[in-house]
Coordinates of C-alpha atoms in Angstrom, one line a residue:
Chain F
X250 CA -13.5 -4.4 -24.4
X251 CA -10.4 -2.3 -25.1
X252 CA -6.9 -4.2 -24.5
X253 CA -4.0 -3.2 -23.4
X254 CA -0.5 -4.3 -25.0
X255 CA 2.7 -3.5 -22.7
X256 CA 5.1 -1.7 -24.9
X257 CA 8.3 -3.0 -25.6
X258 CA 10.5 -1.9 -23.0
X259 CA 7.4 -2.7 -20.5
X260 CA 7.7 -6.2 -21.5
X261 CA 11.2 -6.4 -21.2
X262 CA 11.2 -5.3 -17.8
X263 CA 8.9 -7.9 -16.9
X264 CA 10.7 -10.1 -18.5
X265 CA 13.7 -9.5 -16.2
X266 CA 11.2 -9.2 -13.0
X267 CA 10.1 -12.4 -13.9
X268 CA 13.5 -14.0 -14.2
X269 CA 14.8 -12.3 -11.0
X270 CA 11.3 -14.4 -9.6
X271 CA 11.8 -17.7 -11.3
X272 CA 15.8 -17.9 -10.3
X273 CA 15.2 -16.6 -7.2
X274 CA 18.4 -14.0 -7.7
X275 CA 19.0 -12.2 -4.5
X276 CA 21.2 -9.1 -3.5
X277 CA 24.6 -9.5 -5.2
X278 CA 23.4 -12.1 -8.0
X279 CA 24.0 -11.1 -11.7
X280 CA 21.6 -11.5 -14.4
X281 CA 22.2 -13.1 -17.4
X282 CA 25.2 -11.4 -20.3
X283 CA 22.4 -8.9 -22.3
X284 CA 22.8 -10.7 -25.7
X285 CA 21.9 -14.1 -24.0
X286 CA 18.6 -12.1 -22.6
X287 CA 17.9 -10.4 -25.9
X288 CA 18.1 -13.8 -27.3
X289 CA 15.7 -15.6 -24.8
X290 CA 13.0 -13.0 -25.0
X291 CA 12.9 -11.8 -28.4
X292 CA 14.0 -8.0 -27.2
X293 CA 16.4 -5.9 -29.1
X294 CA 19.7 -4.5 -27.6
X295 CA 18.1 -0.9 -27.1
X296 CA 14.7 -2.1 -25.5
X297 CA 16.9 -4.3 -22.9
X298 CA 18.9 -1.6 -22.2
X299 CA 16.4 0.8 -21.4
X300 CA 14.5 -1.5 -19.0
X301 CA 17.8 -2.4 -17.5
X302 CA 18.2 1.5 -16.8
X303 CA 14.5 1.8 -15.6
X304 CA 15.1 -0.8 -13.3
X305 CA 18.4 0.8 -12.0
X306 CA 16.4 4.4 -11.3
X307 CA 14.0 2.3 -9.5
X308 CA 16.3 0.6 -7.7
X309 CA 16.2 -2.6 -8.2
X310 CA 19.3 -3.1 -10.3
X311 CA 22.5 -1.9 -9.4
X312 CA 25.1 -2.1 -12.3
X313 CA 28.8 -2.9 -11.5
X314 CA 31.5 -1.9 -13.5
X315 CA 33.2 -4.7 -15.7
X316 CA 30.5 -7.2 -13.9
X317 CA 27.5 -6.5 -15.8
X318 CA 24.5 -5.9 -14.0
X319 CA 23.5 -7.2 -10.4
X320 CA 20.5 -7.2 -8.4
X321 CA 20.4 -4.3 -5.5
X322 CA 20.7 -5.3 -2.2
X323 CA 17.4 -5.1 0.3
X324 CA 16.8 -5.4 3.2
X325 CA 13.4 -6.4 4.5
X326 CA 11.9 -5.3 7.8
X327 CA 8.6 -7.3 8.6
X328 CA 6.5 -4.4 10.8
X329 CA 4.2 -5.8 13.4
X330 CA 6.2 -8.1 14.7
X331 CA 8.3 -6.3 17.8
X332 CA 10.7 -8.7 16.4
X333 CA 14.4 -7.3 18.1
X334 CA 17.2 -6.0 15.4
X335 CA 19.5 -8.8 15.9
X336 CA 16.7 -11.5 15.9
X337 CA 15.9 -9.8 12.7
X338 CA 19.2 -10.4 11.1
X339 CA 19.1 -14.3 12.2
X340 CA 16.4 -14.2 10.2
X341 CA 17.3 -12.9 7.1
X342 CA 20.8 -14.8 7.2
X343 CA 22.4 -11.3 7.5
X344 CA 25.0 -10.7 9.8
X345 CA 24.0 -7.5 12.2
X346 CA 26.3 -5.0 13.9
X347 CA 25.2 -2.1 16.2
X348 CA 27.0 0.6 17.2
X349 CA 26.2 3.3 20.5
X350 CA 26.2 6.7 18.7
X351 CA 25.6 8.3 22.1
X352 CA 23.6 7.6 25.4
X353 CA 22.6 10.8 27.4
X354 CA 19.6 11.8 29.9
X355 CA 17.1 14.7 28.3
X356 CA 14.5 16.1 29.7
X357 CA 10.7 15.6 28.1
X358 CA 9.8 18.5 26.0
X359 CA 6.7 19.6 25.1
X360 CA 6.6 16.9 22.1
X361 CA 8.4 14.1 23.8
X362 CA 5.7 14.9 26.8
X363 CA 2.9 14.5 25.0
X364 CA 4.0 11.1 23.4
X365 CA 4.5 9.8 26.7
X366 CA 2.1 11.8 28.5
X367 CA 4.3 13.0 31.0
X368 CA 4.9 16.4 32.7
X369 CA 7.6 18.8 31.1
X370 CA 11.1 18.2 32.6
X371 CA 10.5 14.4 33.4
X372 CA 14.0 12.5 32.8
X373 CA 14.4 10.3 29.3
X374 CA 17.2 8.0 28.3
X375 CA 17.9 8.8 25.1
X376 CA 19.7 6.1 23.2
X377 CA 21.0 6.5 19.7
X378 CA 22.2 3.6 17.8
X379 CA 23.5 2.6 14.0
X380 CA 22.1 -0.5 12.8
X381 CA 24.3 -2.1 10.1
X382 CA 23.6 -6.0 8.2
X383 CA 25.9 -7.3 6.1
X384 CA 28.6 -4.7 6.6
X385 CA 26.0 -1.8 4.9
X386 CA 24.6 0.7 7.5
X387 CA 21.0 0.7 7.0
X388 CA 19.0 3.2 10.1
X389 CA 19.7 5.0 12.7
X390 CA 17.4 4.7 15.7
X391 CA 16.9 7.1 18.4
X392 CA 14.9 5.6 21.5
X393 CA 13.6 7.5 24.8
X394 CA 12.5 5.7 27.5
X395 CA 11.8 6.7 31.0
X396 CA 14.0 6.8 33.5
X397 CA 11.4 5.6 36.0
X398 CA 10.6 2.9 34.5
X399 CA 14.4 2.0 34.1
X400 CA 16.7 3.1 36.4
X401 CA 20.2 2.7 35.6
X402 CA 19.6 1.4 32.2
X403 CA 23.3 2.5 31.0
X404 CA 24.7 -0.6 33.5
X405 CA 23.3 -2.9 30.6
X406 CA 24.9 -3.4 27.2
X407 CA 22.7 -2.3 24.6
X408 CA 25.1 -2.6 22.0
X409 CA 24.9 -6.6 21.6
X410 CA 22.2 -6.8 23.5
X411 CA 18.8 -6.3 22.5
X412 CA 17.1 -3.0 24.2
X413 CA 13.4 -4.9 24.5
X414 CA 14.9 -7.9 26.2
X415 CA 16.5 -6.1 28.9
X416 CA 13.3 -3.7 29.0
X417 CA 11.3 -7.2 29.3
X418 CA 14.0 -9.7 31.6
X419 CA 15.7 -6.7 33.9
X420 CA 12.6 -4.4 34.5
X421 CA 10.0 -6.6 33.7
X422 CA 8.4 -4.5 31.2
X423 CA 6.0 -6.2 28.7
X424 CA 6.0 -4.8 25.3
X425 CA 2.7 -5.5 24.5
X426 CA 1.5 -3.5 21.2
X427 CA 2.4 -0.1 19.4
X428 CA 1.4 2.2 16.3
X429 CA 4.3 3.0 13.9
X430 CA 4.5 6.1 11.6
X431 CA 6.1 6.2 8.4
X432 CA 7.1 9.1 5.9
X433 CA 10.0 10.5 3.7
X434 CA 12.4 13.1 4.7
X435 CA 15.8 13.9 3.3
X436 CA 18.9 12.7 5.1
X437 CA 20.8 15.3 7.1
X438 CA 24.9 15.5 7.1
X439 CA 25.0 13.8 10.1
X440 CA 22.5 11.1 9.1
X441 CA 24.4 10.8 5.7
X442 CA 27.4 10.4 7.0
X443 CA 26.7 7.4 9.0
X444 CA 24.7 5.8 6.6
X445 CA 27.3 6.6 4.0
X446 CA 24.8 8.3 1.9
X447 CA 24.6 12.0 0.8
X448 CA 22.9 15.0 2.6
X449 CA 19.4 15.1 1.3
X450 CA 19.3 11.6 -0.2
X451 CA 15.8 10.6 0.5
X452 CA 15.6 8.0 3.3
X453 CA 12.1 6.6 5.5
X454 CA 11.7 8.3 8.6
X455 CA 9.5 5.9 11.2
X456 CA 8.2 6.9 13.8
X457 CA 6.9 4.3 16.7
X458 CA 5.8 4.5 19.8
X459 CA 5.4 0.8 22.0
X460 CA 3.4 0.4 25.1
X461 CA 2.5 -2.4 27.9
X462 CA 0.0 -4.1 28.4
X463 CA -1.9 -1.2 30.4
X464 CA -1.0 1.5 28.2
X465 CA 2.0 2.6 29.7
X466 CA 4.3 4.1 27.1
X467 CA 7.5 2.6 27.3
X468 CA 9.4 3.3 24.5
X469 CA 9.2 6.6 21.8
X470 CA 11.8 5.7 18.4
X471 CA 12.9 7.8 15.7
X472 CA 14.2 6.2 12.8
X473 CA 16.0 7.0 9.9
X474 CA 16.3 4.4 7.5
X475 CA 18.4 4.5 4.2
X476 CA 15.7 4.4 1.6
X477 CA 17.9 2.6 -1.1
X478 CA 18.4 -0.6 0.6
X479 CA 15.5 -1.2 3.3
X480 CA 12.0 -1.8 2.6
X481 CA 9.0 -2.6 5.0
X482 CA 6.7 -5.3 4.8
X483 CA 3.3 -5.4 6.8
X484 CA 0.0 -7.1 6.7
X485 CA -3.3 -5.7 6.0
X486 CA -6.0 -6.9 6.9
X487 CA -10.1 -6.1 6.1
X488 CA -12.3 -6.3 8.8
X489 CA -14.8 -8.0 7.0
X490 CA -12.6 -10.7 6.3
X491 CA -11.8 -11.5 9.9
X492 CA -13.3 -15.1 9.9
X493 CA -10.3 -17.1 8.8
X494 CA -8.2 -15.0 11.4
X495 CA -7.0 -17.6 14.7
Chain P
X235 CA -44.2 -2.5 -1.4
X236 CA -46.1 -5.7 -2.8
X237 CA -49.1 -4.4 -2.9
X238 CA -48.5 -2.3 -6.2
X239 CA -50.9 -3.6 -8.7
X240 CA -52.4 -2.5 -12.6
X241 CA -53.9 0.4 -10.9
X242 CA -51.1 1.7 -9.3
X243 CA -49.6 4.9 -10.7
X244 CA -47.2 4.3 -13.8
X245 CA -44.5 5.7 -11.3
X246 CA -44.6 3.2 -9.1
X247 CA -45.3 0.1 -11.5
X248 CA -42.1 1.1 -12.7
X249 CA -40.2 2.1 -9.7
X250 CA -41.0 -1.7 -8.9
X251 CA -39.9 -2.8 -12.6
X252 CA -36.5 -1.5 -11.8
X253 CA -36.4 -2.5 -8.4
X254 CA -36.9 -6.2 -9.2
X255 CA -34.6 -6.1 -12.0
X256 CA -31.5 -4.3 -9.6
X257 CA -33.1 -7.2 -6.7
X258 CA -32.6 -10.2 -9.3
X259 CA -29.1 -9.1 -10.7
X260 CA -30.4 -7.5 -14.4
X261 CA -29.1 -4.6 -13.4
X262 CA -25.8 -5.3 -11.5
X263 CA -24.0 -3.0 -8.8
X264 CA -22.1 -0.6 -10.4
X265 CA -23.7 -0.6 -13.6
X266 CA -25.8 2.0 -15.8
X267 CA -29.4 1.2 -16.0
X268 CA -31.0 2.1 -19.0
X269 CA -31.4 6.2 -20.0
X270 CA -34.7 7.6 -19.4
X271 CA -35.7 7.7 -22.7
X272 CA -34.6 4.1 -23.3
X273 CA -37.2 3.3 -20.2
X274 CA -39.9 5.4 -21.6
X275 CA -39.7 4.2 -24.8
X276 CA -39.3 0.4 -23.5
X277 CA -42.7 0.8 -21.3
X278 CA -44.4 3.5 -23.5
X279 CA -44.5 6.0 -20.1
X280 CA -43.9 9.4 -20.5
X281 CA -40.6 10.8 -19.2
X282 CA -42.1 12.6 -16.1
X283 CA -43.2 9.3 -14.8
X284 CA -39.7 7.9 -15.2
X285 CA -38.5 10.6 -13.8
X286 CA -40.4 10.1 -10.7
X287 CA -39.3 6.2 -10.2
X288 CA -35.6 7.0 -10.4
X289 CA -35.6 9.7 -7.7
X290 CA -37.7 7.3 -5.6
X291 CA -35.0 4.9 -6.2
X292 CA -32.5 7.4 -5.7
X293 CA -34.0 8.6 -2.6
X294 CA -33.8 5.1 -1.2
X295 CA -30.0 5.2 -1.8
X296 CA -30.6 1.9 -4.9
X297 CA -29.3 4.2 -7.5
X298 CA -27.0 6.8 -8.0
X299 CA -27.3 9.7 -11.0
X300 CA -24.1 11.2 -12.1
X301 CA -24.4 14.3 -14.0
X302 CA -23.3 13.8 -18.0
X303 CA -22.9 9.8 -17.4
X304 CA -26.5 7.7 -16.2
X305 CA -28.0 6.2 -13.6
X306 CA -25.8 3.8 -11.7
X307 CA -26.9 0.5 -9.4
X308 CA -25.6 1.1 -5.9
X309 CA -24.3 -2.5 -4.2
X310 CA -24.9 -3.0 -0.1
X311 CA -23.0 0.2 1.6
X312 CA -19.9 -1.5 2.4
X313 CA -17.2 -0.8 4.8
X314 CA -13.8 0.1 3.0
X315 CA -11.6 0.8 6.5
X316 CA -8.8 -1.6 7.0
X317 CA -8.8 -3.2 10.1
X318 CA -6.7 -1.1 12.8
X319 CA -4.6 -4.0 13.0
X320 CA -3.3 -3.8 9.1
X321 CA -0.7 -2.2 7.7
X322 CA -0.1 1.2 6.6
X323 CA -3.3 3.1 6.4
X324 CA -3.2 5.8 4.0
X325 CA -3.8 9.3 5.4
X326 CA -3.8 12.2 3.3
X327 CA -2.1 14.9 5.4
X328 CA -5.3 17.3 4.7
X329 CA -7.7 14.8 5.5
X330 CA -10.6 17.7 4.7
X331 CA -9.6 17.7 1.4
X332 CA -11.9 16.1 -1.4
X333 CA -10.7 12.6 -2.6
X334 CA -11.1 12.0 -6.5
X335 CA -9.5 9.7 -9.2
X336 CA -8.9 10.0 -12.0
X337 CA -9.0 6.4 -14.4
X338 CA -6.1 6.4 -17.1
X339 CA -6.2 2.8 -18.1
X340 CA -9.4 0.1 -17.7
X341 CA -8.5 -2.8 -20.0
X342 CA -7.8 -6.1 -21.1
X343 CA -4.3 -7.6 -20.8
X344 CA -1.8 -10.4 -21.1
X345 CA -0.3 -11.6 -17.5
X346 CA 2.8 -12.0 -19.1
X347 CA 5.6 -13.6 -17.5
X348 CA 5.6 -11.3 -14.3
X349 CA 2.2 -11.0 -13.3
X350 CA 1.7 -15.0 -13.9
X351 CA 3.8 -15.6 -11.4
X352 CA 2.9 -12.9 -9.2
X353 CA -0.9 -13.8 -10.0
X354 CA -0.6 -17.6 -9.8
X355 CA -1.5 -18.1 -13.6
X356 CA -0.1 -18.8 -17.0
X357 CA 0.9 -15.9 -19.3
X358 CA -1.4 -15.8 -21.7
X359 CA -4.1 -15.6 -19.3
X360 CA -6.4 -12.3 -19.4
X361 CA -5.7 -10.0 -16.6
X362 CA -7.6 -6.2 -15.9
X363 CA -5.0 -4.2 -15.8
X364 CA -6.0 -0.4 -14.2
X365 CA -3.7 2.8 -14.0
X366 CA -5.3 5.7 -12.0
X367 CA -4.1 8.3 -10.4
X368 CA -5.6 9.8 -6.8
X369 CA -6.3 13.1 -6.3
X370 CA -6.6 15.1 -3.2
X371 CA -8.7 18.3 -3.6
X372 CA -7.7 18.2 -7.1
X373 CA -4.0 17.7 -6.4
X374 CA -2.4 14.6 -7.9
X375 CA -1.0 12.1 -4.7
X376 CA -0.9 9.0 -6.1
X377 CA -0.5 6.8 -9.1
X378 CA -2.0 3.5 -9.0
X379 CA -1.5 0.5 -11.3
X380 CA -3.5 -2.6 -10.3
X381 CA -3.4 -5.9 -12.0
X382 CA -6.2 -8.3 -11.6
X383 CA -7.1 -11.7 -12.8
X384 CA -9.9 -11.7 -15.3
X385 CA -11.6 -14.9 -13.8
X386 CA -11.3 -13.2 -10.1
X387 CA -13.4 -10.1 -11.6
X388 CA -15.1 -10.9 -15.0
X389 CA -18.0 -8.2 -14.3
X390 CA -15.2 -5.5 -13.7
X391 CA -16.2 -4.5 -17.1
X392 CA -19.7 -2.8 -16.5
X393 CA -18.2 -1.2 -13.3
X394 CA -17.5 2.5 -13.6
X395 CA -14.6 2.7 -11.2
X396 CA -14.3 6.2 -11.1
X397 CA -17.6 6.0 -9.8
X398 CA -17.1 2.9 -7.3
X399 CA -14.0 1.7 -5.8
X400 CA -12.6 -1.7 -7.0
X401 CA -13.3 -3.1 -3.5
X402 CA -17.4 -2.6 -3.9
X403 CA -16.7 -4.3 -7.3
X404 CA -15.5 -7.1 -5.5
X405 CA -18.0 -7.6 -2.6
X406 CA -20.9 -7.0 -5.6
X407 CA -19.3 -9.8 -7.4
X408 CA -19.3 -11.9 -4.3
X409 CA -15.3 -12.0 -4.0
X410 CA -14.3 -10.8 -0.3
X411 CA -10.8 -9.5 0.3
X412 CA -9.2 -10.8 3.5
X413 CA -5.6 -10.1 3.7
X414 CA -3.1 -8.2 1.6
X415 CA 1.0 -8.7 2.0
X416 CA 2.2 -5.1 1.5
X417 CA 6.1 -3.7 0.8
X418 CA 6.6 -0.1 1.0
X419 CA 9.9 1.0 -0.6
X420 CA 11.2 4.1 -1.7
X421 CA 11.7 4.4 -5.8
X422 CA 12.4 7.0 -8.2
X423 CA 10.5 7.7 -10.9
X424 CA 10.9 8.3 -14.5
X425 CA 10.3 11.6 -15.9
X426 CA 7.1 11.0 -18.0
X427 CA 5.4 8.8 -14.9
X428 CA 6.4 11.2 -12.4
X429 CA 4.6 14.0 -14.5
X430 CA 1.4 12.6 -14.0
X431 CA 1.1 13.1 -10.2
X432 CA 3.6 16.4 -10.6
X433 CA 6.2 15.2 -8.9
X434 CA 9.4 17.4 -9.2
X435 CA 12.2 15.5 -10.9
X436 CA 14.6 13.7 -9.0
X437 CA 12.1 13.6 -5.6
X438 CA 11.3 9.9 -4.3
X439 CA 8.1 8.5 -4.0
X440 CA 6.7 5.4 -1.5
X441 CA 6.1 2.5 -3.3
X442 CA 4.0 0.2 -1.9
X443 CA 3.1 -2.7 -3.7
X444 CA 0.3 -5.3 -2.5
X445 CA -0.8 -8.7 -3.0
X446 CA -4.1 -9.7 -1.8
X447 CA -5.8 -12.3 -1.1
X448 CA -9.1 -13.4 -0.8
X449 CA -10.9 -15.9 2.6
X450 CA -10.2 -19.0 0.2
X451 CA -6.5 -18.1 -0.1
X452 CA -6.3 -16.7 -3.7
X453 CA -4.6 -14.0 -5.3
X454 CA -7.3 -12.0 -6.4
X455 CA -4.8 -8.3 -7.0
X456 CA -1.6 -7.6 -7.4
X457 CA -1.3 -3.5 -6.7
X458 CA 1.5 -1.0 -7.2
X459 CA 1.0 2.3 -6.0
X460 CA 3.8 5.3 -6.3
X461 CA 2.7 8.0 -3.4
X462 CA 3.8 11.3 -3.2
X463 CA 5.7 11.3 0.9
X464 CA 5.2 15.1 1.0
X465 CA 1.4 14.5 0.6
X466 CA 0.4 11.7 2.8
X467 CA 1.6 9.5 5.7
X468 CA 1.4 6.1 6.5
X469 CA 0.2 4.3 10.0
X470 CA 0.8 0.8 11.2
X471 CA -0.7 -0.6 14.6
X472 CA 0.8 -4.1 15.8
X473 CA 0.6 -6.2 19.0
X474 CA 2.3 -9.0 20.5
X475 CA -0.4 -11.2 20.5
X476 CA -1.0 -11.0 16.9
X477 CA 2.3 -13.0 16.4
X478 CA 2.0 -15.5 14.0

């Protein structure tokens, strides 16, 4: 059977991956001076170096002037979950602020229309707002909802609020279950400029749609997340291997 | 089909011979059988009568002939969809388009430090390790590098898997994935990986990397998988009342 021997620099990076792992080094945490690594894995200066640069491309690393090099900072968004932003951030141990980029009333287009299957002209709240943990600004997300199905929405504070609890508590809305899209796109100067990135940096763009119980589309969000510091997590599941599922 | 006996044409003594053998696990899912003129010479039948028991075979869906490589052992037709209730499915944005891969890497490894953690075993236990990269009507999308461990898989070796997904490989080898814990990120890619699926420099990719586990809990794979964004787009269903 043929084998397969990681070259050097491949086994230095899993060297450090598996560091990271066994010292559990989270966002902000430093690895180990490079000569006491070289030392510990057997590596020479040149093939640590060039895994620490891999890593930095891919993200992982960030290196800090004068401080050596630190792991990048991530934040983890569990999908599936209809879990609210701030409930999120308890979570994680991050501390979450939002601010209202604008609140207005549009009218369904064609597009927005057809995600909510409503006629043309029908009134949408359209509520943008810039998530940030931890002091970073990580997505922006622009929601439409129907006016019908809440009137007077601006009276409520969606700024330290959560939007699904007062969907759920005020108008008695039940978000039941949704379908969520994901893609790349490249940041605009607007979107960069809130997320303090630059124009075109690549960031996720999400797309997700949540309904009630009967169908009724209640909420239609467009996300842009920075690509450098959020990832998403979800589950998979085969069907075949539904047995052990409650 | 029991009622073949001595006076039954050659054909179909041997269309029964190989039948048996695929039945009883000789000739395992996935794998080559022997050539024709391994057959003929083995049973002292000309080749037209060998001929004639593999396309029966064939016809029956049991084997598989692929031009320039053999005569492959088809496993039970299996059903590769992820539930609608998983995480991102994968779909190519021309979904017309002809899906083919090719295999870079099939081999023997180390776990090494990383993947014996990630895999739940010590390093110097053997792992497959597999590199491919996807195509979409003969346009690179994807890069795959999938680690799995050797005791999870040990027939993975006989398996053509540019024939047969890894997935049949597992349900022919009675392993039976239930749930995978998926992370999609976006990454950059360094020049000579991002050449392979022709991915101008400096674009991002989706990474989404994958551990799976089987109904007993295990970690059967560990699977990274750089997709081009411009190519494909991902789908996620939830509900409340899958909360856990």
């Amino acid at each position: 059977m043929q084998t397969y021997t990681p070259r050097p620099r491949e086994y230095a990076r899993e060297c450090i991956e598996a560091y990271i792992l066994t010292h559990d080094l989270r966002a902000g945490d430093s690895l180990p001076p490079e000569r006491d690594m070289c030392a510990m894995w057997g590596l020479n200066r040149s093939t640590l170096r060039s895994a620490i640069a891999q890593l930095t491309v891919a993200g992982r690393l960030v290196s800090v002037q004068g401080s050596g090099t630190r792991i990048a900072p991530r934040f983890r968004r569990t999908l599936q979950d209809l879990q609210s932003f701030s409930d999120y951030a308890a979570s994680g141990g991050f501390t979450a602020e939002t601010r209202l980029l604008s609140f207005s009333t549009v009218e369904c287009d064609k597009h927005l229309a057809r995600r909510f299957r409503r006629v043309l002209g029908e009134k949408l709240y359209r509520i943008s707002r810039l998530r940030m943990l931890n002091d970073t600004p990580v997505l922006i997300e622009t929601a439409y909802i129907p006016v019908e199905l809440a009137p007077h929405l601006e009276e409520h504070d969606l700024v330290n609020g959560s939007l699904f609890a007062v969907l759920e508590e005020v108008y008695g809305l039940r978000l039941d279950h949704g379908e969520e899209k994901a893609s790349i796109t490249l940041a605009n100067a607007e979107e960069a400029a809130h997320l303090h990135i630059r124009p075109g940096d690549a960031v996720f763009w999400i797309v997700s749609r949540t309904d009630a119980p009967d169908g009724t589309t209640v909420e239609y969000c467009r996300t842009v997340a920075r690509g450098d510091v959020v990832e998403m997590a979800s589950v998979l599941r085969w069907r075949s291997g539904e047995e052990d599922e409650p | 089909m029991n009622d073949v006996n001595y006076r039954s044409p050659l054909y179909i003594q041997l269309r029964e011979v190989i039948r048996s053998k695929i039945e009883e696990g000789e000739y395992p899912a996935g794998t080559a059988i022997p050539s024709e003129n391994q057959l003929s010479e083995q049973y002292g039948i000309n080749r037209v009568s060998v001929r004639s028991a593999l396309a029966a075979l064939e016809n029956e869906g049991l084997l598989r002939s692929v031009q320039g490589k053999g005569v492959f052992v088809c496993g039970e037709k299996t059903e590769r969809e992820l539930d609608t209730l998983g995480g991102y499915r994968h779909t190519m944005k021309e979904r017309s388009r002809e899906a083919t891969t090719r295999v870079l890497v099939k081999a023997l490894r180390k776990a090494g430090p990383y993947y014996a953690q990630v895999l739940g075993l010590h390093p110097d236990d053997d792992v497959w390790f597999v590199r491919r990269i996807d195509y979409s009507g003969g346009e690179p999308v994807a890069l795959e590098e999938i680690y799995i461990p050797y005791a999870v898989l040990p027939g993975l070796e006989d398996i053509d898997i540019q024939l047969f997904s890894i997935y049949d490989a597992y349900l022919w080898n009675g392993v039976q994935p239930s749930r995978g814990h998926q992370v999609l990120r976006l990454t950059h890619l360094e020049p000579a990986v991002a050449k392979l699926i022709d991915l101008p420099p400096q674009q991002a990719v989706m990474e989404f990397s994958c551990v799976t586990r089987d109904t007993g809990g295990r970690v059967i794979e560990f699977a990274r998988n750089y997709v081009r964004g411009d190519k494909t787009e991902f789908r996620v269903h939830y509900t409340n009342s899958q909360l856990v």
